Short mmCIF file of C-alpha atoms and ligand atoms in Angstrom, two decimals:
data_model
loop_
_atom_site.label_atom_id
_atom_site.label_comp_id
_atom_site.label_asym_id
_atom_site.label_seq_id
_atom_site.Cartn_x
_atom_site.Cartn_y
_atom_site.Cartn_z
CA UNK G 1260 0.00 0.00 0.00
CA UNK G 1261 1.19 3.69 -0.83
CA UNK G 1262 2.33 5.43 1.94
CA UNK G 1263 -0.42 8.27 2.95
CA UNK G 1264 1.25 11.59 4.69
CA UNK G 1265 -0.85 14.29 6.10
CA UNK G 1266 1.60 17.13 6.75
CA UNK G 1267 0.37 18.93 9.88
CA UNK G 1268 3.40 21.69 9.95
CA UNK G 1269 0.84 24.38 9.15
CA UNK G 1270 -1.05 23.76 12.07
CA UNK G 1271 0.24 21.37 14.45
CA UNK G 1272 4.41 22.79 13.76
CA UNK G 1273 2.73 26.57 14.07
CA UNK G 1274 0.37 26.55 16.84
CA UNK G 1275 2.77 26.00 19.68
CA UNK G 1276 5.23 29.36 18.27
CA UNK G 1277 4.60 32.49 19.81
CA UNK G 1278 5.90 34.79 17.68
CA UNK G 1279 3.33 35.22 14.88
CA UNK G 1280 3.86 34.22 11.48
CA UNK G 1281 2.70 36.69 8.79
CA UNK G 1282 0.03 35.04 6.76
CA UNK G 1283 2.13 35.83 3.46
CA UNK G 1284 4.82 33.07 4.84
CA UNK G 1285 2.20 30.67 5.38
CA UNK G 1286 0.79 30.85 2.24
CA UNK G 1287 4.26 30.15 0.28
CA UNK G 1288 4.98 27.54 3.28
CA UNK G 1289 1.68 25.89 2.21
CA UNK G 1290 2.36 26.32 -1.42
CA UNK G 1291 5.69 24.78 -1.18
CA UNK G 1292 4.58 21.45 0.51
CA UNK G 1293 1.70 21.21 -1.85
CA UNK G 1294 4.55 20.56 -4.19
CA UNK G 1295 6.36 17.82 -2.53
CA UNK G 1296 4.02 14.80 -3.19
CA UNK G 1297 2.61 14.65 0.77
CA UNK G 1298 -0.92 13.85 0.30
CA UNK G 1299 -2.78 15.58 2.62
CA UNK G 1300 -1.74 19.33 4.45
CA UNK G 1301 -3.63 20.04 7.74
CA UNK G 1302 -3.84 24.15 6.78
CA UNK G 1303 -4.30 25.61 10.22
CA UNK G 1304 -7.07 25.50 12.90
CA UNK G 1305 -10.87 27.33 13.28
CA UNK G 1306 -10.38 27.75 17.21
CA UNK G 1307 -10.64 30.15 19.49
CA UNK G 1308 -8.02 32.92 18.47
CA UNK G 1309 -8.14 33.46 22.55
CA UNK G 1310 -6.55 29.42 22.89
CA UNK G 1311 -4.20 29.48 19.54
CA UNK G 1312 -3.34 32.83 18.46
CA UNK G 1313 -0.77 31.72 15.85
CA UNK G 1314 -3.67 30.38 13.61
CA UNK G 1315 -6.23 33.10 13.56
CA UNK G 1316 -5.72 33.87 9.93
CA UNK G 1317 -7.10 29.85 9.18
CA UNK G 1318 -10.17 31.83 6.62
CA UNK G 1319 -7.13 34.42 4.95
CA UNK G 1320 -4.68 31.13 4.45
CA UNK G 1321 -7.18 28.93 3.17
CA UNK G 1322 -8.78 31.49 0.71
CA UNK G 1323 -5.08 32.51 -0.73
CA UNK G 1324 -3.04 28.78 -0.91
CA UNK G 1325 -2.89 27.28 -4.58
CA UNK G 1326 -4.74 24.27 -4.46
CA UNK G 1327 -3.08 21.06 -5.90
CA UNK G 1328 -5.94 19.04 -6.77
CA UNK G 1329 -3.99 15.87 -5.76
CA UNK G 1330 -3.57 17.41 -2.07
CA UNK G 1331 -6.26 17.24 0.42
CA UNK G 1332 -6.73 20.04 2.61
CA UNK G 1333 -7.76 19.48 5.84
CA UNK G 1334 -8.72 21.51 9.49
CA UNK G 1335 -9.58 21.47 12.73
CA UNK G 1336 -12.31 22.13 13.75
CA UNK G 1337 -13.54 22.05 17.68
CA UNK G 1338 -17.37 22.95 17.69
CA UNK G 1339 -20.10 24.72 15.46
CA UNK G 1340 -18.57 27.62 15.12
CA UNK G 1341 -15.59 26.63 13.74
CA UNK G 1342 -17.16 24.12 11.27
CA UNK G 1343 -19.39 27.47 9.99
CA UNK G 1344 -15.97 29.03 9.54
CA UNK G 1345 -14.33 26.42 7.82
CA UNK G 1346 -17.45 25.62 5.48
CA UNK G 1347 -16.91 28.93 4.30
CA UNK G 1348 -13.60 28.58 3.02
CA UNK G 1349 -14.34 25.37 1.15
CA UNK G 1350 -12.25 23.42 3.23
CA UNK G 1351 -11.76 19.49 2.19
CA UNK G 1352 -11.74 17.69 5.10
CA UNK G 1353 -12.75 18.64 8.85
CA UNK G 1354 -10.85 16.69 11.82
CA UNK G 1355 -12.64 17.26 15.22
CA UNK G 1356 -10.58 16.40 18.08
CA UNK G 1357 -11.29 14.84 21.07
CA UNK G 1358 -9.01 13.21 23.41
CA UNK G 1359 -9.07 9.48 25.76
CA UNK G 1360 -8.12 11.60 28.52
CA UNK G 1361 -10.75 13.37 30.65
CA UNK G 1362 -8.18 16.05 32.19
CA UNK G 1363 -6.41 17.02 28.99
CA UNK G 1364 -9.66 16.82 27.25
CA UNK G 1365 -11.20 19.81 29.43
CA UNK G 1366 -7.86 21.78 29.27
CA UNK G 1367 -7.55 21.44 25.39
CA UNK G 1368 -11.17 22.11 24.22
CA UNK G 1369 -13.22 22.98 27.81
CA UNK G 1370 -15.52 20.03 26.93
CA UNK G 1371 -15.80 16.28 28.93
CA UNK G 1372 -15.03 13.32 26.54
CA UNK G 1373 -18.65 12.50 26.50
CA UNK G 1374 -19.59 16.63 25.86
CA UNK G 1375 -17.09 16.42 22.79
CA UNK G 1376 -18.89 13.08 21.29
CA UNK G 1377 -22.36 14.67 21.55
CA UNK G 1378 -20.71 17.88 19.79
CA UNK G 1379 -18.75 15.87 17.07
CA UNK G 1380 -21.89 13.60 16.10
CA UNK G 1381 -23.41 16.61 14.81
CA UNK G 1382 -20.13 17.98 13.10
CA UNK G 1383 -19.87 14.98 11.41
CA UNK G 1384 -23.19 14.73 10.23
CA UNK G 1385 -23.14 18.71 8.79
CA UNK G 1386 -19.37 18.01 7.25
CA UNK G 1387 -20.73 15.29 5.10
CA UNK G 1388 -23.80 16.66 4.34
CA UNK G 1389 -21.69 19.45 2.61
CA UNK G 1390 -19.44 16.22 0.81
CA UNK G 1391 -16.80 17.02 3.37
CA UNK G 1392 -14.13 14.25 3.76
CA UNK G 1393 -13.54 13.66 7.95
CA UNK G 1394 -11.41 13.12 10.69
CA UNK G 1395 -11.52 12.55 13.91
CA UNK G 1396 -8.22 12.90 16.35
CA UNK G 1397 -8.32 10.94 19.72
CA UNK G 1398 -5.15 12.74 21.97
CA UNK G 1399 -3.15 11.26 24.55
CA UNK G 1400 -4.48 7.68 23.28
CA UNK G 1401 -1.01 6.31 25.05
CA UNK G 1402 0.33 8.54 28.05
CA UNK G 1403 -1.60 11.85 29.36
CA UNK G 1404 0.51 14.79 30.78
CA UNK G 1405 -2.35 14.41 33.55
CA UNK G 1406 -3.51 11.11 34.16
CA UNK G 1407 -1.02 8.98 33.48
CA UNK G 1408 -0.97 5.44 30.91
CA UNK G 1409 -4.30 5.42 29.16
CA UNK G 1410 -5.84 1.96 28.86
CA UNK G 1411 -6.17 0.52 25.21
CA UNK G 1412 -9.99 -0.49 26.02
CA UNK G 1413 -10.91 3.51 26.59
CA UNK G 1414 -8.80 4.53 23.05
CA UNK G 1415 -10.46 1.68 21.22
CA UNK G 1416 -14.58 2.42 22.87
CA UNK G 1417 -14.16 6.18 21.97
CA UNK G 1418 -12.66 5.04 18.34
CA UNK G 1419 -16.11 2.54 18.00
CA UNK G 1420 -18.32 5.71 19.01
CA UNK G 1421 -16.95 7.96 16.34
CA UNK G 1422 -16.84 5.36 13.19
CA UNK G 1423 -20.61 5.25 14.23
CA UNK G 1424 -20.58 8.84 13.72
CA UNK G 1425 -19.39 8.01 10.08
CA UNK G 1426 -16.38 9.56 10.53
CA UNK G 1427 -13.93 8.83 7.63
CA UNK G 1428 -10.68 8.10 9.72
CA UNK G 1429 -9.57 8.21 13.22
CA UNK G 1430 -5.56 9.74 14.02
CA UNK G 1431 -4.22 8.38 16.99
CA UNK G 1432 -2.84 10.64 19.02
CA UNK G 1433 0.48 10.35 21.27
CA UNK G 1434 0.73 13.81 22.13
CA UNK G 1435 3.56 13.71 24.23
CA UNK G 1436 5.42 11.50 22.72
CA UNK G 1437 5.89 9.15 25.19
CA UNK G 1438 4.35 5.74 23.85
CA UNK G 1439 7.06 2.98 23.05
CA UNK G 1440 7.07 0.83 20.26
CA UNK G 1441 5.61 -2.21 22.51
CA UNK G 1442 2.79 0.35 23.90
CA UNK G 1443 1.97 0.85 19.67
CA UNK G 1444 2.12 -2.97 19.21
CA UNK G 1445 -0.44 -3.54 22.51
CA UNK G 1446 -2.89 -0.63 20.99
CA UNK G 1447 -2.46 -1.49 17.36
CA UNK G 1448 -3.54 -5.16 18.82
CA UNK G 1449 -6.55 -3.75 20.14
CA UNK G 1450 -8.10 -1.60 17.69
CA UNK G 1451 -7.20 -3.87 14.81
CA UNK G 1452 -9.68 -6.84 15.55
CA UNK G 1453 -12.19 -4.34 14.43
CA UNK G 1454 -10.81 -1.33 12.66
CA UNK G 1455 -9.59 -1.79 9.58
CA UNK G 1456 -6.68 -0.52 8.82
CA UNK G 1457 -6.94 2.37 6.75
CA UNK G 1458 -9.41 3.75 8.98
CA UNK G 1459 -6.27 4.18 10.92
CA UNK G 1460 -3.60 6.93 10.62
CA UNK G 1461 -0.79 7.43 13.44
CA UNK G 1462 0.47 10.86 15.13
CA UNK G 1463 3.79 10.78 16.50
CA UNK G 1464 5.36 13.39 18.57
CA UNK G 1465 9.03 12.81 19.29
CA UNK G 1466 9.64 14.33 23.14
CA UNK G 1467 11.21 10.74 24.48
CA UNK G 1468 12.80 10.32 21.15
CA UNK G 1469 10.58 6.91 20.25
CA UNK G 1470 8.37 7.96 16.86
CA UNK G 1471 10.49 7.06 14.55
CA UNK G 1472 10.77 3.31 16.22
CA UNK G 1473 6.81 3.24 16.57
CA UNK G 1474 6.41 4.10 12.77
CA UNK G 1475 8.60 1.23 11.92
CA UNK G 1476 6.56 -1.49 13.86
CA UNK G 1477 3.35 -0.27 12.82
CA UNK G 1478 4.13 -0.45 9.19
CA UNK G 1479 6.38 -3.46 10.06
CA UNK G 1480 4.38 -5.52 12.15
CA UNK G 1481 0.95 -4.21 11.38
CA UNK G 1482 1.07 -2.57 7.97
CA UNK G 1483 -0.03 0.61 8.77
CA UNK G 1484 0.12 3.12 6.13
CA UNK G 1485 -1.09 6.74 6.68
CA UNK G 1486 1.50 8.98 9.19
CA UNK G 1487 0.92 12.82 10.28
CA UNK G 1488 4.31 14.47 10.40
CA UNK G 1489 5.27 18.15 10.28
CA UNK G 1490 8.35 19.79 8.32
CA UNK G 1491 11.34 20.61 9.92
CA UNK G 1492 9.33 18.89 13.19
CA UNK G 1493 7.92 21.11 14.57
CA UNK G 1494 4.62 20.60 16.82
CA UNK G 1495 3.23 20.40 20.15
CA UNK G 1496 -0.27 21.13 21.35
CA UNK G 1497 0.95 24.44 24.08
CA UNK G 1498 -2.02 22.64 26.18
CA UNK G 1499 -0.11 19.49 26.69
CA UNK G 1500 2.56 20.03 29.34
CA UNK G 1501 5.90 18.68 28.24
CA UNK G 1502 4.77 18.23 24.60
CA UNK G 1503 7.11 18.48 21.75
CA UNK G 1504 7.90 18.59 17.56
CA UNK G 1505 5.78 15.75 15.75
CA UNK G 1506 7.90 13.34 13.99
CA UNK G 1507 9.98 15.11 10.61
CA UNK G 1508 8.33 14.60 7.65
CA UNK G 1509 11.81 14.52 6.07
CA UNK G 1510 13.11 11.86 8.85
CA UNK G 1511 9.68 9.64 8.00
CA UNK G 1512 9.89 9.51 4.63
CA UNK G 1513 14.14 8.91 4.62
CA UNK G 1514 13.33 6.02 6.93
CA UNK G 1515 10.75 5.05 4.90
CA UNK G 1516 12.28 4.61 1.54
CA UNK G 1517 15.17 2.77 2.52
CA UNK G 1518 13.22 -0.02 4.67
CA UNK G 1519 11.70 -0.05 0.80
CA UNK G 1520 8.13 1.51 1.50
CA UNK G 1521 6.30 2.97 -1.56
CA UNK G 1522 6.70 6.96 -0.56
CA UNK G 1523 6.78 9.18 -3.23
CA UNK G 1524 7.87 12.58 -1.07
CA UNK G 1525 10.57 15.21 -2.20
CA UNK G 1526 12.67 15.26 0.75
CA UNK G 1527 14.21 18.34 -0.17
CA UNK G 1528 10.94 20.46 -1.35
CA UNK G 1529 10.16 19.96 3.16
CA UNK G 1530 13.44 20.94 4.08
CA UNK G 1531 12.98 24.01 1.49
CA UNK G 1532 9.55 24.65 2.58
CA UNK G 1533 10.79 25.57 6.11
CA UNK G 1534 13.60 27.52 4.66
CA UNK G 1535 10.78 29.75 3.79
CA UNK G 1536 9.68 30.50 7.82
CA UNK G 1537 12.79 30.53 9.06
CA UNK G 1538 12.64 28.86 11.63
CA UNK G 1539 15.57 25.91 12.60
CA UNK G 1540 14.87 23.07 11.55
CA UNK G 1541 14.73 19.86 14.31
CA UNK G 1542 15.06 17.03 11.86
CA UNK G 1543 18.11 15.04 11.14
CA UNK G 1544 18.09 14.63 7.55
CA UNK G 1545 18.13 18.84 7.03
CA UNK G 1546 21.32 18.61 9.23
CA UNK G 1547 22.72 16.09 6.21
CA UNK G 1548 21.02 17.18 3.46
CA UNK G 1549 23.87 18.02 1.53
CA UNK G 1550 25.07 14.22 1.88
CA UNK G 1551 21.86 12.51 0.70
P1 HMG K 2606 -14.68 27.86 25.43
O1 HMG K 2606 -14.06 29.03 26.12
O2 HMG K 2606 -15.33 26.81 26.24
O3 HMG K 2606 -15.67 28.32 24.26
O4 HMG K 2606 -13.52 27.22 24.53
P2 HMG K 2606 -16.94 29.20 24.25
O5 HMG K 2606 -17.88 28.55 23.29
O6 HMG K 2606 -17.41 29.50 25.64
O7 HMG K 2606 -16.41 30.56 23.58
C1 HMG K 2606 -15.45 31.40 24.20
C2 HMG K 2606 -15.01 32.46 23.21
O8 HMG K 2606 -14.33 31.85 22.11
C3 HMG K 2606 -16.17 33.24 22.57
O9 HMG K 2606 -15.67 34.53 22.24
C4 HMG K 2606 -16.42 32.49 21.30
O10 HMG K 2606 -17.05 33.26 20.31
C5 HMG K 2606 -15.02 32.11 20.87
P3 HMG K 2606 -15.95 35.80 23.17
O11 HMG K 2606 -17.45 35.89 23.25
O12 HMG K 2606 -15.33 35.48 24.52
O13 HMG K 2606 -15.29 36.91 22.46
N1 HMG K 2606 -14.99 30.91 20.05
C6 HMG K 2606 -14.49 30.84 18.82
N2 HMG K 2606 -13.92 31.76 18.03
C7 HMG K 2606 -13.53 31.35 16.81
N3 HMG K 2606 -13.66 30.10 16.34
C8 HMG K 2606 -14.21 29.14 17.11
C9 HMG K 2606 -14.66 29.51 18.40
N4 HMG K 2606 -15.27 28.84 19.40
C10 HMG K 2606 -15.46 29.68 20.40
N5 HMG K 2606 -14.34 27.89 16.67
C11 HMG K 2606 -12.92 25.99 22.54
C12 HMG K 2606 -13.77 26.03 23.80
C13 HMG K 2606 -13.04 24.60 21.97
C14 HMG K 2606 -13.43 27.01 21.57
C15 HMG K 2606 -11.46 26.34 22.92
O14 HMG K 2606 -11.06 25.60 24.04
C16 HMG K 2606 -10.51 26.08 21.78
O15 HMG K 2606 -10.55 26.76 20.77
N6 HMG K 2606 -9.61 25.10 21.93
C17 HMG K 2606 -8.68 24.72 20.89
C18 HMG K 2606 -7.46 24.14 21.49
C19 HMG K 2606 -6.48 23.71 20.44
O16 HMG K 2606 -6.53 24.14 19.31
N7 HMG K 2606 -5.54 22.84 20.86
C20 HMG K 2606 -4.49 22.37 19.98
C21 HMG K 2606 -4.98 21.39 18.97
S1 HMG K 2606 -5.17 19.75 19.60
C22 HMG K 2606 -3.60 19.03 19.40
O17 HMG K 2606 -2.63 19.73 19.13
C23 HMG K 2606 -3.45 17.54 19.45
C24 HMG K 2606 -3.32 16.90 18.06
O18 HMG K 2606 -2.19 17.40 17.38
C25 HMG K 2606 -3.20 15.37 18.18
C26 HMG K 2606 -2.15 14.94 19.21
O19 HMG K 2606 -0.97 15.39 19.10
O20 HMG K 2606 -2.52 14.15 20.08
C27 HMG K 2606 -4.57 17.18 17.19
MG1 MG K 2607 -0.15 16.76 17.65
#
């Protein structure tokens, strides 16, 4: 199966950096990575400009990026408001977000697990009404900052609950990077005797330096194919204590072509794509680039 990247640097890499971004560079940033082959680019986020600043220009971006028609181009979206906002820019696909932990669930979006359900059945329901392709992120699905190891059985009943919704896909979340590749293989084991598979797309943050291990045994062991990585990694959700960068979209898809997986990526259109914010990359491959 071809390799399926959603590119979340626009909104995941962005949210967590203070100092704004003019909208100009994230419009070429976009631009750029539409170029490289990843499949899917997560554009930016309809939230409250009070909880992510950084992304408060989602309608501006999304009305001024050239869109590749072979790139999906996705959003988040937390409630109704944001789905009426996103709806207006013509956005692809809408990912709601929920999360398997109660504490970090109420920090991130101010809503119980069960309050964010109730809200996303309805999302869901508008989103395809309009044709919109969906999403649907469950956070902290290994470790919460709060609460500790999260149980497979809780990860797997909220993923049941929002394929009922009809949600296209569900992204599982390890938000603070702190899930090892034998806490992938005991979820993976779980959701797979009912999921299938490409219902399935992994998140990786790389704080305790393990994401690039857990890609390898899901698509190893497990053959999973679709992976959310940023450029340059860069990521963290600011309402995740301890969170860092999501896994490099450069590092995944090195790794990935030379254990022979079908990925057709530019490595260096990413690393040139950051170039364009200026901000350092935190990959390895930009720091040989020159060797490759
Ligand atoms: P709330 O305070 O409960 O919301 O926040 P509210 O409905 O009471 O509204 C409060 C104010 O926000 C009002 O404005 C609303 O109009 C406004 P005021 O009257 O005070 O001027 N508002 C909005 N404005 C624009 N667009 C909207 C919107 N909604 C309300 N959609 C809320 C609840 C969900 C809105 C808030 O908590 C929020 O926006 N949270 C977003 C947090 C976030 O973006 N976190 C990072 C993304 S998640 C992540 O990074 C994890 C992930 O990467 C996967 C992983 O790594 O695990 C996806
Ligand atoms: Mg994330």
């Amino acid at each position: 199966m071809k390799i399926y990247i959603t590119e979340v640097g626009p909104r995941d890499g962005l949210q967590n950096i203070k100092e704004i971004i003019s909208t100009e560079k994230k419009i070429e940033f976009i631009n750029k990575l539409s170029e490289s082959g990843v499949d899917e680019i997560e554009v930016s986020s309809f939230v409250s400009p009070k909880a992510i600043p950084q992304l408060s220009d989602a309608e501006e971006v999304f009305r001024n990026i050239n869109r590749n028609k072979n790139v999906i181009y996705s959003a988040l979206v937390p409630n109704e408001k944001g789905l009426e906002r996103a709806l207006s820019v013509n956005v692809d696909k809408i990912s709601v977000f929920t999360s398997a932990s109660e504490t970090f669930n109420l920090k991130n979006i101010n809503m119980t697990i069960e309050e964010s359900l109730n809200k996303f059945k309805n999302i869901i329901k508008i989103s395809k009404e309009h044709k919109k392709l969906t999403r649907a992120y469950i956070s902290t699905a290994f470790y919460c900052p709060y609460e500790g190891k999260i149980e497979e059985k809780k990860v797997f009943q909220i993923a049941l609950k929002l394929l009922e919704f009809g949600v296209d896909e569900i992204s599982i979340g390890d938000t603070i990077g702190k899930a090892s590749p034998d806490d992938v293989r005991n979820l993976l084991s779980v959701l797979l005797k009912e999921i299938s598979i490409e219902k399935i797309v992994l998140h990786f943050h790389v704080t305790y330096g393990m994401a690039m291990a857990n890609v390898y045994v899901a698509y190893k062991e497990f053959s999973i194919y679709k992976f959310d990585s940023s450029a340059g990694g860069l990521g963290g959700c600011p309402f995740a204590v301890g969170a860092r960068g999501n896994i490099a979209t450069e590092d995944l898809v090195y790794m990935l072509k030379r254990i022979g997986a079908n990925v057709n990526v530019d490595i260096l259109k990413i690393v040139s794509a950051l170039d364009i914010l200026g901000i350092e990359s935190q990959s390895y491959i930009s720091k040989v680039i020159n060797l490759l």
